[in-house]
């Protein structure tokens, strides 16, 4: 962890200036004098990265398995407890000064590390595709609500916009991702709060949906748990991806 005596204002200024330049680091070691993150910044980064539409889809899925409100809530809480393991796995980030899949070479060796690295790449590409598709459909639907006729051309345009914005941010790298996640934390956090205020009065706490054919209550709960646990587990290969900038 950096022992820099930078003031918070100075650190913010450094992050802001770096956000406008193309990323120069990859999986290499980050020198302590180039680390501008504070521990408190990590909350906004991870919060902004996880206030996403995918969790609304997850909520629809687990209720669709036939779970009533309280069993569904227990699934949500239990599944998200796995983030504790992700946090514990990230502790070594500041000391290592590099990313998770670089540090894992110490355990698997350079050649042995190729297999988990490849699986990590598959996971990253898969989730990127999921988020891009959901973002494209959501943007297209929003434009349709503004009175524009739905068409293949509109979907293609929305896809191009989402892809451009997604990969433009990554080209500018860590500092831009940090800046955008902080912004999204406030915007999406407020949006989620407003959505909750709108939805909570419509919750039917005592409704018992029908279980899927051939499914028991325990089976439905376990299947729903796997879906909720998939989100924090999918981040395991990204542990220390931000922490080594602290």
PDB file of C-alpha atoms in Angstrom:
ATOM      1  CA  UNK A   1       0.000   0.000   0.000  1.00  0.00           C
ATOM      2  CA  UNK A   2       1.286   3.414  -0.907  1.00  0.00           C
ATOM      3  CA  UNK A   3       2.642   5.561   1.887  1.00  0.00           C
ATOM      4  CA  UNK A   4       2.148   8.702  -0.142  1.00  0.00           C
ATOM      5  CA  UNK A   5       1.178  11.783   1.818  1.00  0.00           C
ATOM      6  CA  UNK A   6      -1.014  13.153  -0.979  1.00  0.00           C
ATOM      7  CA  UNK A   7      -4.059  15.077   0.199  1.00  0.00           C
ATOM      8  CA  UNK A   8      -7.502  13.845  -0.981  1.00  0.00           C
ATOM      9  CA  UNK A   9      -7.791  16.859  -3.300  1.00  0.00           C
ATOM     10  CA  UNK A  10      -4.364  16.149  -4.776  1.00  0.00           C
ATOM     11  CA  UNK A  11      -5.225  12.467  -5.294  1.00  0.00           C
ATOM     12  CA  UNK A  12      -8.464  13.418  -7.059  1.00  0.00           C
ATOM     13  CA  UNK A  13      -6.533  15.806  -9.302  1.00  0.00           C
ATOM     14  CA  UNK A  14      -4.050  13.073 -10.219  1.00  0.00           C
ATOM     15  CA  UNK A  15      -6.845  10.631 -11.037  1.00  0.00           C
ATOM     16  CA  UNK A  16      -8.623  13.247 -13.137  1.00  0.00           C
ATOM     17  CA  UNK A  17      -5.538  14.036 -15.207  1.00  0.00           C
ATOM     18  CA  UNK A  18      -4.737  10.350 -15.750  1.00  0.00           C
ATOM     19  CA  UNK A  19      -8.320   9.676 -16.850  1.00  0.00           C
ATOM     20  CA  UNK A  20      -7.667  11.781 -19.958  1.00  0.00           C
ATOM     21  CA  UNK A  21      -4.619   9.759 -21.042  1.00  0.00           C
ATOM     22  CA  UNK A  22      -4.326   6.301 -22.589  1.00  0.00           C
ATOM     23  CA  UNK A  23      -3.497   3.566 -20.055  1.00  0.00           C
ATOM     24  CA  UNK A  24       0.219   2.735 -19.900  1.00  0.00           C
ATOM     25  CA  UNK A  25       0.047  -0.239 -17.526  1.00  0.00           C
ATOM     26  CA  UNK A  26      -1.162  -3.776 -18.098  1.00  0.00           C
ATOM     27  CA  UNK A  27      -0.291  -6.711 -15.878  1.00  0.00           C
ATOM     28  CA  UNK A  28       3.014  -5.148 -14.829  1.00  0.00           C
ATOM     29  CA  UNK A  29       3.828  -4.011 -11.293  1.00  0.00           C
ATOM     30  CA  UNK A  30       2.338  -0.630 -10.341  1.00  0.00           C
ATOM     31  CA  UNK A  31       4.946   1.532  -8.555  1.00  0.00           C
ATOM     32  CA  UNK A  32       3.727   2.954  -5.257  1.00  0.00           C
ATOM     33  CA  UNK A  33       4.230   6.543  -6.427  1.00  0.00           C
ATOM     34  CA  UNK A  34       1.718   5.915  -9.238  1.00  0.00           C
ATOM     35  CA  UNK A  35      -1.037   4.552  -7.000  1.00  0.00           C
ATOM     36  CA  UNK A  36      -3.691   7.169  -6.359  1.00  0.00           C
ATOM     37  CA  UNK A  37      -6.571   5.093  -4.970  1.00  0.00           C
ATOM     38  CA  UNK A  38      -7.616   5.154  -1.333  1.00  0.00           C
ATOM     39  CA  UNK A  39      -9.458   2.354   0.432  1.00  0.00           C
ATOM     40  CA  UNK A  40     -12.661   4.417   0.446  1.00  0.00           C
ATOM     41  CA  UNK A  41     -12.477   4.655  -3.363  1.00  0.00           C
ATOM     42  CA  UNK A  42     -12.842   0.891  -3.668  1.00  0.00           C
ATOM     43  CA  UNK A  43     -16.415   0.990  -2.353  1.00  0.00           C
ATOM     44  CA  UNK A  44     -17.570   3.346  -5.111  1.00  0.00           C
ATOM     45  CA  UNK A  45     -15.685   1.367  -7.764  1.00  0.00           C
ATOM     46  CA  UNK A  46     -17.241  -1.964  -6.795  1.00  0.00           C
ATOM     47  CA  UNK A  47     -20.641  -0.440  -6.095  1.00  0.00           C
ATOM     48  CA  UNK A  48     -20.757   1.238  -9.500  1.00  0.00           C
ATOM     49  CA  UNK A  49     -19.681  -1.978 -11.222  1.00  0.00           C
ATOM     50  CA  UNK A  50     -22.465  -3.985  -9.588  1.00  0.00           C
ATOM     51  CA  UNK A  51     -25.501  -1.699  -9.763  1.00  0.00           C
ATOM     52  CA  UNK A  52     -26.467  -3.199 -13.098  1.00  0.00           C
ATOM     53  CA  UNK A  53     -29.524  -4.460 -14.956  1.00  0.00           C
ATOM     54  CA  UNK A  54     -28.353  -8.083 -14.752  1.00  0.00           C
ATOM     55  CA  UNK A  55     -29.491  -8.262 -11.127  1.00  0.00           C
ATOM     56  CA  UNK A  56     -33.022  -7.276 -12.134  1.00  0.00           C
ATOM     57  CA  UNK A  57     -32.969 -10.184 -14.581  1.00  0.00           C
ATOM     58  CA  UNK A  58     -31.678 -12.451 -11.794  1.00  0.00           C
ATOM     59  CA  UNK A  59     -34.546 -11.350  -9.558  1.00  0.00           C
ATOM     60  CA  UNK A  60     -37.086 -12.199 -12.234  1.00  0.00           C
ATOM     61  CA  UNK A  61     -35.486 -15.606 -12.746  1.00  0.00           C
ATOM     62  CA  UNK A  62     -35.464 -16.685  -9.104  1.00  0.00           C
ATOM     63  CA  UNK A  63     -39.097 -15.687  -8.634  1.00  0.00           C
ATOM     64  CA  UNK A  64     -39.892 -17.553 -11.852  1.00  0.00           C
ATOM     65  CA  UNK A  65     -38.596 -20.738 -10.231  1.00  0.00           C
ATOM     66  CA  UNK A  66     -41.559 -20.557  -7.867  1.00  0.00           C
ATOM     67  CA  UNK A  67     -40.004 -18.896  -4.820  1.00  0.00           C
ATOM     68  CA  UNK A  68     -42.161 -16.584  -2.729  1.00  0.00           C
ATOM     69  CA  UNK A  69     -40.819 -13.279  -1.400  1.00  0.00           C
ATOM     70  CA  UNK A  70     -39.026 -14.401   1.780  1.00  0.00           C
ATOM     71  CA  UNK A  71     -37.286 -17.479   0.311  1.00  0.00           C
ATOM     72  CA  UNK A  72     -36.246 -15.301  -2.649  1.00  0.00           C
ATOM     73  CA  UNK A  73     -34.828 -12.691  -0.253  1.00  0.00           C
ATOM     74  CA  UNK A  74     -32.885 -15.379   1.596  1.00  0.00           C
ATOM     75  CA  UNK A  75     -31.382 -16.465  -1.716  1.00  0.00           C
ATOM     76  CA  UNK A  76     -30.358 -12.891  -2.548  1.00  0.00           C
ATOM     77  CA  UNK A  77     -28.728 -12.344   0.856  1.00  0.00           C
ATOM     78  CA  UNK A  78     -26.996 -15.736   0.986  1.00  0.00           C
ATOM     79  CA  UNK A  79     -25.747 -15.578  -2.589  1.00  0.00           C
ATOM     80  CA  UNK A  80     -24.282 -12.113  -2.125  1.00  0.00           C
ATOM     81  CA  UNK A  81     -22.418 -13.159   1.035  1.00  0.00           C
ATOM     82  CA  UNK A  82     -19.904 -14.735  -1.340  1.00  0.00           C
ATOM     83  CA  UNK A  83     -18.642 -11.206  -1.979  1.00  0.00           C
ATOM     84  CA  UNK A  84     -16.947 -11.545   1.427  1.00  0.00           C
ATOM     85  CA  UNK A  85     -14.672 -14.198  -0.093  1.00  0.00           C
ATOM     86  CA  UNK A  86     -13.960 -11.870  -2.999  1.00  0.00           C
ATOM     87  CA  UNK A  87     -12.952  -9.164  -0.542  1.00  0.00           C
ATOM     88  CA  UNK A  88     -10.652 -11.500   1.355  1.00  0.00           C
ATOM     89  CA  UNK A  89      -9.087 -12.581  -1.923  1.00  0.00           C
ATOM     90  CA  UNK A  90      -8.398  -8.944  -2.794  1.00  0.00           C
ATOM     91  CA  UNK A  91      -6.442  -8.103   0.362  1.00  0.00           C
ATOM     92  CA  UNK A  92      -3.102  -9.058  -1.195  1.00  0.00           C
ATOM     93  CA  UNK A  93      -3.605  -6.603  -4.078  1.00  0.00           C
ATOM     94  CA  UNK A  94      -1.753  -3.599  -2.594  1.00  0.00           C
ATOM     95  CA  UNK A  95       1.186  -5.758  -1.491  1.00  0.00           C
ATOM     96  CA  UNK A  96       1.443  -7.629  -4.805  1.00  0.00           C
ATOM     97  CA  UNK A  97       1.046  -4.480  -6.873  1.00  0.00           C
ATOM     98  CA  UNK A  98      -0.320  -6.412  -9.834  1.00  0.00           C
ATOM     99  CA  UNK A  99      -3.395  -8.254 -11.059  1.00  0.00           C
ATOM    100  CA  UNK A 100      -4.861 -11.524  -9.779  1.00  0.00           C
ATOM    101  CA  UNK A 101      -3.873 -13.677 -12.731  1.00  0.00           C
ATOM    102  CA  UNK A 102      -0.284 -12.444 -12.596  1.00  0.00           C
ATOM    103  CA  UNK A 103       0.043 -13.263  -8.901  1.00  0.00           C
ATOM    104  CA  UNK A 104      -1.406 -16.747  -9.495  1.00  0.00           C
ATOM    105  CA  UNK A 105       1.770 -17.631 -11.439  1.00  0.00           C
ATOM    106  CA  UNK A 106       3.365 -18.133  -8.031  1.00  0.00           C
ATOM    107  CA  UNK A 107       0.950 -21.010  -7.390  1.00  0.00           C
ATOM    108  CA  UNK A 108       0.580 -22.560 -10.832  1.00  0.00           C
ATOM    109  CA  UNK A 109       3.780 -21.520 -12.602  1.00  0.00           C
ATOM    110  CA  UNK A 110       3.883 -19.560 -15.849  1.00  0.00           C
ATOM    111  CA  UNK A 111       2.716 -22.473 -18.028  1.00  0.00           C
ATOM    112  CA  UNK A 112       0.308 -23.855 -15.474  1.00  0.00           C
ATOM    113  CA  UNK A 113      -1.268 -20.427 -15.150  1.00  0.00           C
ATOM    114  CA  UNK A 114      -2.306 -20.475 -18.807  1.00  0.00           C
ATOM    115  CA  UNK A 115      -5.357 -22.671 -18.112  1.00  0.00           C
ATOM    116  CA  UNK A 116      -6.970 -20.453 -15.445  1.00  0.00           C
ATOM    117  CA  UNK A 117      -6.039 -17.414 -17.540  1.00  0.00           C
ATOM    118  CA  UNK A 118      -7.839 -18.866 -20.559  1.00  0.00           C
ATOM    119  CA  UNK A 119     -10.914 -19.714 -18.472  1.00  0.00           C
ATOM    120  CA  UNK A 120     -10.807 -16.185 -17.063  1.00  0.00           C
ATOM    121  CA  UNK A 121     -10.743 -14.782 -20.579  1.00  0.00           C
ATOM    122  CA  UNK A 122     -13.800 -16.886 -21.515  1.00  0.00           C
ATOM    123  CA  UNK A 123     -15.627 -15.610 -18.433  1.00  0.00           C
ATOM    124  CA  UNK A 124     -14.704 -11.987 -19.142  1.00  0.00           C
ATOM    125  CA  UNK A 125     -15.788 -12.185 -22.790  1.00  0.00           C
ATOM    126  CA  UNK A 126     -19.015 -13.934 -21.808  1.00  0.00           C
ATOM    127  CA  UNK A 127     -20.024 -11.331 -19.237  1.00  0.00           C
ATOM    128  CA  UNK A 128     -18.988  -8.514 -21.582  1.00  0.00           C
ATOM    129  CA  UNK A 129     -21.304  -9.963 -24.228  1.00  0.00           C
ATOM    130  CA  UNK A 130     -24.166 -10.313 -21.739  1.00  0.00           C
ATOM    131  CA  UNK A 131     -23.830  -6.721 -20.546  1.00  0.00           C
ATOM    132  CA  UNK A 132     -23.492  -5.336 -24.079  1.00  0.00           C
ATOM    133  CA  UNK A 133     -26.610  -7.198 -25.261  1.00  0.00           C
ATOM    134  CA  UNK A 134     -28.656  -6.086 -22.245  1.00  0.00           C
ATOM    135  CA  UNK A 135     -27.386  -2.509 -22.607  1.00  0.00           C
ATOM    136  CA  UNK A 136     -28.244  -2.498 -26.315  1.00  0.00           C
ATOM    137  CA  UNK A 137     -31.784  -3.797 -25.787  1.00  0.00           C
ATOM    138  CA  UNK A 138     -32.385  -1.413 -22.881  1.00  0.00           C
ATOM    139  CA  UNK A 139     -31.185   1.612 -24.897  1.00  0.00           C
ATOM    140  CA  UNK A 140     -33.267   0.574 -27.902  1.00  0.00           C
ATOM    141  CA  UNK A 141     -36.377   0.148 -25.743  1.00  0.00           C
ATOM    142  CA  UNK A 142     -35.810   3.548 -24.154  1.00  0.00           C
ATOM    143  CA  UNK A 143     -35.604   5.198 -27.590  1.00  0.00           C
ATOM    144  CA  UNK A 144     -38.783   3.387 -28.658  1.00  0.00           C
ATOM    145  CA  UNK A 145     -40.551   4.816 -25.598  1.00  0.00           C
ATOM    146  CA  UNK A 146     -39.573   8.270 -26.907  1.00  0.00           C
ATOM    147  CA  UNK A 147     -41.648   7.561 -30.024  1.00  0.00           C
ATOM    148  CA  UNK A 148     -39.058   6.155 -32.450  1.00  0.00           C
ATOM    149  CA  UNK A 149     -40.177   3.074 -34.380  1.00  0.00           C
ATOM    150  CA  UNK A 150     -38.407  -0.145 -33.450  1.00  0.00           C
ATOM    151  CA  UNK A 151     -36.252  -1.593 -36.238  1.00  0.00           C
ATOM    152  CA  UNK A 152     -33.171  -3.660 -36.929  1.00  0.00           C
ATOM    153  CA  UNK A 153     -31.345  -0.469 -37.852  1.00  0.00           C
ATOM    154  CA  UNK A 154     -32.156   1.058 -34.463  1.00  0.00           C
ATOM    155  CA  UNK A 155     -30.851  -2.039 -32.679  1.00  0.00           C
ATOM    156  CA  UNK A 156     -27.660  -1.940 -34.756  1.00  0.00           C
ATOM    157  CA  UNK A 157     -27.148   1.752 -33.956  1.00  0.00           C
ATOM    158  CA  UNK A 158     -27.671   1.134 -30.224  1.00  0.00           C
ATOM    159  CA  UNK A 159     -25.224  -1.776 -30.364  1.00  0.00           C
ATOM    160  CA  UNK A 160     -22.597   0.432 -32.008  1.00  0.00           C
ATOM    161  CA  UNK A 161     -23.057   3.136 -29.358  1.00  0.00           C
ATOM    162  CA  UNK A 162     -22.804   0.697 -26.441  1.00  0.00           C
ATOM    163  CA  UNK A 163     -19.722  -1.036 -27.901  1.00  0.00           C
ATOM    164  CA  UNK A 164     -18.013   2.302 -28.623  1.00  0.00           C
ATOM    165  CA  UNK A 165     -18.622   3.645 -25.111  1.00  0.00           C
ATOM    166  CA  UNK A 166     -17.603   0.374 -23.456  1.00  0.00           C
ATOM    167  CA  UNK A 167     -14.280  -0.020 -25.208  1.00  0.00           C
ATOM    168  CA  UNK A 168     -13.450   3.699 -25.247  1.00  0.00           C
ATOM    169  CA  UNK A 169     -13.475   3.677 -21.455  1.00  0.00           C
ATOM    170  CA  UNK A 170     -11.178   0.642 -21.319  1.00  0.00           C
ATOM    171  CA  UNK A 171      -8.653   2.213 -23.701  1.00  0.00           C
ATOM    172  CA  UNK A 172      -8.212   5.101 -21.283  1.00  0.00           C
ATOM    173  CA  UNK A 173      -7.786   2.440 -18.621  1.00  0.00           C
ATOM    174  CA  UNK A 174      -7.803   2.307 -14.868  1.00  0.00           C
ATOM    175  CA  UNK A 175      -8.161   6.012 -14.095  1.00  0.00           C
ATOM    176  CA  UNK A 176     -11.110   6.450 -16.482  1.00  0.00           C
ATOM    177  CA  UNK A 177     -12.773   3.268 -15.194  1.00  0.00           C
ATOM    178  CA  UNK A 178     -12.380   4.582 -11.652  1.00  0.00           C
ATOM    179  CA  UNK A 179     -13.860   7.950 -12.597  1.00  0.00           C
ATOM    180  CA  UNK A 180     -16.806   6.403 -14.475  1.00  0.00           C
ATOM    181  CA  UNK A 181     -17.578   3.917 -11.706  1.00  0.00           C
ATOM    182  CA  UNK A 182     -17.656   6.701  -9.138  1.00  0.00           C
ATOM    183  CA  UNK A 183     -20.077   8.651 -11.326  1.00  0.00           C
ATOM    184  CA  UNK A 184     -22.215   5.577 -11.962  1.00  0.00           C
ATOM    185  CA  UNK A 185     -22.304   4.818  -8.245  1.00  0.00           C
ATOM    186  CA  UNK A 186     -24.236   8.017  -7.622  1.00  0.00           C
ATOM    187  CA  UNK A 187     -26.392   7.973 -10.770  1.00  0.00           C
ATOM    188  CA  UNK A 188     -27.331   4.286 -10.697  1.00  0.00           C
ATOM    189  CA  UNK A 189     -27.552   4.214  -6.909  1.00  0.00           C
ATOM    190  CA  UNK A 190     -30.117   7.023  -7.000  1.00  0.00           C
ATOM    191  CA  UNK A 191     -31.929   5.324  -9.881  1.00  0.00           C
ATOM    192  CA  UNK A 192     -32.077   2.061  -7.934  1.00  0.00           C
ATOM    193  CA  UNK A 193     -33.471   3.889  -4.905  1.00  0.00           C
ATOM    194  CA  UNK A 194     -36.187   5.503  -7.017  1.00  0.00           C
ATOM    195  CA  UNK A 195     -36.981   2.131  -8.615  1.00  0.00           C
ATOM    196  CA  UNK A 196     -37.233   0.545  -5.171  1.00  0.00           C
ATOM    197  CA  UNK A 197     -39.646   3.230  -3.963  1.00  0.00           C
ATOM    198  CA  UNK A 198     -41.789   2.531  -7.027  1.00  0.00           C
ATOM    199  CA  UNK A 199     -41.693  -1.273  -6.754  1.00  0.00           C
ATOM    200  CA  UNK A 200     -41.903  -1.964  -2.994  1.00  0.00           C
ATOM    201  CA  UNK A 201     -45.606  -0.978  -2.665  1.00  0.00           C
ATOM    202  CA  UNK A 202     -46.442  -3.543  -5.372  1.00  0.00           C
ATOM    203  CA  UNK A 203     -44.697  -6.487  -3.684  1.00  0.00           C
ATOM    204  CA  UNK A 204     -47.051  -9.316  -2.783  1.00  0.00           C
ATOM    205  CA  UNK A 205     -45.354 -10.636   0.338  1.00  0.00           C
ATOM    206  CA  UNK A 206     -47.688 -13.576   0.873  1.00  0.00           C
ATOM    207  CA  UNK A 207     -48.083 -14.780  -2.716  1.00  0.00           C
ATOM    208  CA  UNK A 208     -46.805 -18.320  -3.370  1.00  0.00           C
ATOM    209  CA  UNK A 209     -45.923 -18.839  -7.046  1.00  0.00           C
ATOM    210  CA  UNK A 210     -46.203 -22.333  -8.498  1.00  0.00           C
ATOM    211  CA  UNK A 211     -43.002 -24.356  -8.558  1.00  0.00           C
ATOM    212  CA  UNK A 212     -41.683 -25.520 -11.887  1.00  0.00           C
ATOM    213  CA  UNK A 213     -42.886 -29.019 -12.841  1.00  0.00           C
ATOM    214  CA  UNK A 214     -40.747 -31.687 -11.205  1.00  0.00           C
ATOM    215  CA  UNK A 215     -39.090 -29.203  -8.836  1.00  0.00           C
ATOM    216  CA  UNK A 216     -39.164 -29.237  -5.041  1.00  0.00           C
ATOM    217  CA  UNK A 217     -38.920 -26.151  -2.849  1.00  0.00           C
ATOM    218  CA  UNK A 218     -35.368 -27.037  -1.842  1.00  0.00           C
ATOM    219  CA  UNK A 219     -34.393 -27.667  -5.451  1.00  0.00           C
ATOM    220  CA  UNK A 220     -35.816 -24.320  -6.567  1.00  0.00           C
ATOM    221  CA  UNK A 221     -33.948 -22.547  -3.755  1.00  0.00           C
ATOM    222  CA  UNK A 222     -30.633 -24.210  -4.650  1.00  0.00           C
ATOM    223  CA  UNK A 223     -31.051 -23.405  -8.343  1.00  0.00           C
ATOM    224  CA  UNK A 224     -31.831 -19.778  -7.490  1.00  0.00           C
ATOM    225  CA  UNK A 225     -28.824 -19.683  -5.160  1.00  0.00           C
ATOM    226  CA  UNK A 226     -26.524 -20.817  -7.971  1.00  0.00           C
ATOM    227  CA  UNK A 227     -27.766 -17.965 -10.151  1.00  0.00           C
ATOM    228  CA  UNK A 228     -27.233 -15.365  -7.421  1.00  0.00           C
ATOM    229  CA  UNK A 229     -23.838 -16.798  -6.466  1.00  0.00           C
ATOM    230  CA  UNK A 230     -22.702 -16.699 -10.105  1.00  0.00           C
ATOM    231  CA  UNK A 231     -22.296 -12.915  -9.952  1.00  0.00           C
ATOM    232  CA  UNK A 232     -19.754 -12.693  -7.091  1.00  0.00           C
ATOM    233  CA  UNK A 233     -18.021 -15.886  -8.244  1.00  0.00           C
ATOM    234  CA  UNK A 234     -17.595 -14.402 -11.733  1.00  0.00           C
ATOM    235  CA  UNK A 235     -15.583 -11.559 -10.168  1.00  0.00           C
ATOM    236  CA  UNK A 236     -13.061 -13.875  -8.474  1.00  0.00           C
ATOM    237  CA  UNK A 237     -10.663 -13.732 -11.395  1.00  0.00           C
ATOM    238  CA  UNK A 238     -10.829  -9.929 -11.185  1.00  0.00           C
ATOM    239  CA  UNK A 239      -9.922  -9.766  -7.494  1.00  0.00           C
ATOM    240  CA  UNK A 240      -7.105  -7.238  -6.990  1.00  0.00           C
ATOM    241  CA  UNK A 241      -7.894  -5.697 -10.405  1.00  0.00           C
ATOM    242  CA  UNK A 242      -8.366  -2.341  -8.663  1.00  0.00           C
ATOM    243  CA  UNK A 243      -6.830  -3.082  -5.284  1.00  0.00           C
ATOM    244  CA  UNK A 244      -3.253  -3.102  -6.597  1.00  0.00           C
ATOM    245  CA  UNK A 245      -3.709   0.614  -7.365  1.00  0.00           C
ATOM    246  CA  UNK A 246      -4.152   1.313  -3.626  1.00  0.00           C
TER     247      UNK A 246
END
